[in-house]
Amino acid sequence: MRMNSPTGKKILALVRGGDYAHPGEEAAIDLAMRDFAPDRERLILDVGCGRGGTAQYLQERGWGRVVGFDIDEESIAYARAAYPEVKFLACDVSEAAVRLAGLFHLICLFTTFYALPDQEGALRQLRRVAAARGLLLIFDYLDLAGNGNPLPIREEEGAEWNPIKLQGIEARFAGAGWTILKIDDISHKFGEWYAELVSRIAAREKEILAAAGPAWYRFVHDFYGGMLAAIQGGSLGGVIVTAQAG
């Protein structure tokens, strides 16, 4: 079982009341985009867009024209059907420079970066599809433990788990062609959002059981309970990193 699987994403959409796979839903997008004025001519790339809710919200609220891509073909098929006004593409981030047409003024990753097996390679690929002085916005988990393993049950998830580490981050990004402009620690918001999410999961137990069965309910409940414990224990947090193409 993996929360990044199609079933996991469906459960999260049910619990969050929208097609989002990141904490905070619309409030998180508003927070991450607070420094950006609406601009319908801005070309935005949503990396790891999942079921398309974030891409649709960005475009609907006028931040720009959005292209979303994700490696999960089932999620992309859903997104295309649910949000036909947004462009979606099924591909891996390693193919970005080959598969994507045009240069993007803003490239967004909402809780996608942690799951990329080659983060520096992904940064280089995304740099190749960024417009001159284009911006990169990463909303993701923050490793506060300092050991790369802030989540005790990561093996149970069975997926890559590599949250952002602040030590040496400027050099890592610079090596891929990005200059970091700002780093915002929003761990307190992650604590609020995950406490609310765990409460929602318990409140929607019957719906999750009907949609996916008892094994999935137990997995989701325990997984996010573990994440909340890690956040409350101070080993896991949240961060927004803003960088500019060099």
Short mmCIF file of N, CA, C and O in Angstrom, two decimals, residues 12 27 29 36 56 58 80 88 90 106 112 131 136 152 170 172 177 179 181-182 194-195 207 225 227 229 236 242 245:
data_model
loop_
_atom_site.label_atom_id
_atom_site.label_comp_id
_atom_site.label_asym_id
_atom_site.label_seq_id
_atom_site.Cartn_x
_atom_site.Cartn_y
_atom_site.Cartn_z
N LEU A 12 -7.39 10.21 -0.25
CA LEU A 12 -7.04 11.56 0.18
C LEU A 12 -8.02 12.60 -0.38
O LEU A 12 -8.40 13.54 0.31
N ALA A 27 -5.97 26.41 1.28
CA ALA A 27 -5.26 27.35 2.15
C ALA A 27 -3.75 27.27 1.92
O ALA A 27 -3.04 28.29 1.98
N ILE A 29 -2.26 26.42 -0.93
CA ILE A 29 -1.96 27.05 -2.22
C ILE A 29 -1.95 28.57 -2.06
O ILE A 29 -1.05 29.25 -2.55
N PHE A 36 2.49 36.21 -5.33
CA PHE A 36 2.26 36.26 -6.78
C PHE A 36 0.92 36.91 -7.08
O PHE A 36 -0.12 36.42 -6.63
N GLN A 56 -5.95 22.97 -11.29
CA GLN A 56 -7.22 23.62 -11.60
C GLN A 56 -7.43 24.85 -10.72
O GLN A 56 -7.88 25.91 -11.20
N LEU A 58 -5.13 26.78 -9.29
CA LEU A 58 -4.22 27.84 -9.73
C LEU A 58 -4.76 28.57 -10.96
O LEU A 58 -4.72 29.80 -11.03
N ARG A 80 -7.76 14.84 -16.61
CA ARG A 80 -8.20 15.33 -17.92
C ARG A 80 -9.72 15.33 -18.01
O ARG A 80 -10.32 16.26 -18.57
N PHE A 88 -2.99 18.52 -19.20
CA PHE A 88 -2.32 17.52 -18.38
C PHE A 88 -1.52 16.56 -19.27
O PHE A 88 -1.93 16.25 -20.39
N ALA A 90 1.01 12.89 -18.99
CA ALA A 90 1.57 11.78 -18.23
C ALA A 90 3.03 11.59 -18.62
O ALA A 90 3.33 11.21 -19.74
N LEU A 106 6.66 30.01 -14.00
CA LEU A 106 6.60 29.53 -12.63
C LEU A 106 6.44 28.01 -12.65
O LEU A 106 5.55 27.49 -13.33
N THR A 112 5.74 17.11 -3.77
CA THR A 112 6.22 16.22 -4.82
C THR A 112 7.71 15.97 -4.68
O THR A 112 8.20 14.85 -4.91
N ALA A 131 11.59 29.63 -18.03
CA ALA A 131 11.86 30.84 -18.81
C ALA A 131 13.01 31.60 -18.17
O ALA A 131 13.43 31.31 -17.05
N LEU A 136 10.88 28.99 -9.30
CA LEU A 136 10.59 27.64 -8.83
C LEU A 136 10.01 27.75 -7.43
O LEU A 136 10.58 28.43 -6.56
N PRO A 152 8.91 7.61 11.17
CA PRO A 152 9.20 6.25 11.65
C PRO A 152 8.62 5.14 10.80
O PRO A 152 9.18 4.05 10.74
N GLU A 170 21.55 25.69 -0.55
CA GLU A 170 21.90 26.70 -1.56
C GLU A 170 22.86 26.13 -2.61
O GLU A 170 22.68 26.35 -3.81
N ARG A 172 23.29 22.92 -3.41
CA ARG A 172 22.62 21.88 -4.21
C ARG A 172 21.78 22.51 -5.31
O ARG A 172 21.78 22.04 -6.45
N GLY A 177 21.42 25.03 -11.32
CA GLY A 177 21.05 26.22 -12.07
C GLY A 177 20.02 27.12 -11.42
O GLY A 177 19.45 27.99 -12.09
N THR A 179 18.96 29.77 -8.09
CA THR A 179 19.39 30.61 -6.98
C THR A 179 18.24 30.75 -5.99
O THR A 179 17.15 31.21 -6.37
N LEU A 181 15.89 32.26 -3.40
CA LEU A 181 15.51 33.61 -3.02
C LEU A 181 14.96 33.68 -1.60
O LEU A 181 15.19 34.67 -0.89
N LYS A 182 14.24 32.63 -1.21
CA LYS A 182 13.58 32.68 0.09
C LYS A 182 13.27 31.27 0.57
O LYS A 182 12.94 30.39 -0.22
N TYR A 194 -2.17 18.70 9.66
CA TYR A 194 -2.18 17.26 9.87
C TYR A 194 -3.04 16.85 11.06
O TYR A 194 -3.63 15.76 11.06
N ALA A 195 -3.15 17.69 12.06
CA ALA A 195 -4.08 17.40 13.16
C ALA A 195 -5.51 17.37 12.62
O ALA A 195 -6.30 16.48 12.97
N GLU A 207 -16.94 5.97 5.12
CA GLU A 207 -16.79 6.24 3.69
C GLU A 207 -15.52 5.59 3.14
O GLU A 207 -15.51 5.06 2.02
N GLY A 225 -1.43 9.24 11.25
CA GLY A 225 -1.20 9.38 12.67
C GLY A 225 0.29 9.41 12.97
O GLY A 225 0.76 10.17 13.82
N MET A 227 2.62 10.45 10.86
CA MET A 227 3.13 11.73 10.38
C MET A 227 2.86 12.84 11.38
O MET A 227 3.73 13.68 11.67
N ALA A 229 2.48 12.52 14.58
CA ALA A 229 3.36 12.31 15.72
C ALA A 229 4.77 12.83 15.43
O ALA A 229 5.42 13.42 16.30
N LEU A 236 9.72 16.32 11.90
CA LEU A 236 9.19 16.57 10.56
C LEU A 236 8.47 17.91 10.56
O LEU A 236 7.75 18.24 11.51
N THR A 242 11.56 29.15 -2.48
CA THR A 242 11.39 29.90 -3.72
C THR A 242 12.78 30.15 -4.33
O THR A 242 13.69 30.62 -3.64
N ALA A 245 15.67 30.87 -11.73
CA ALA A 245 16.60 30.33 -12.70
C ALA A 245 17.77 31.27 -12.86
O ALA A 245 17.61 32.47 -13.06
#
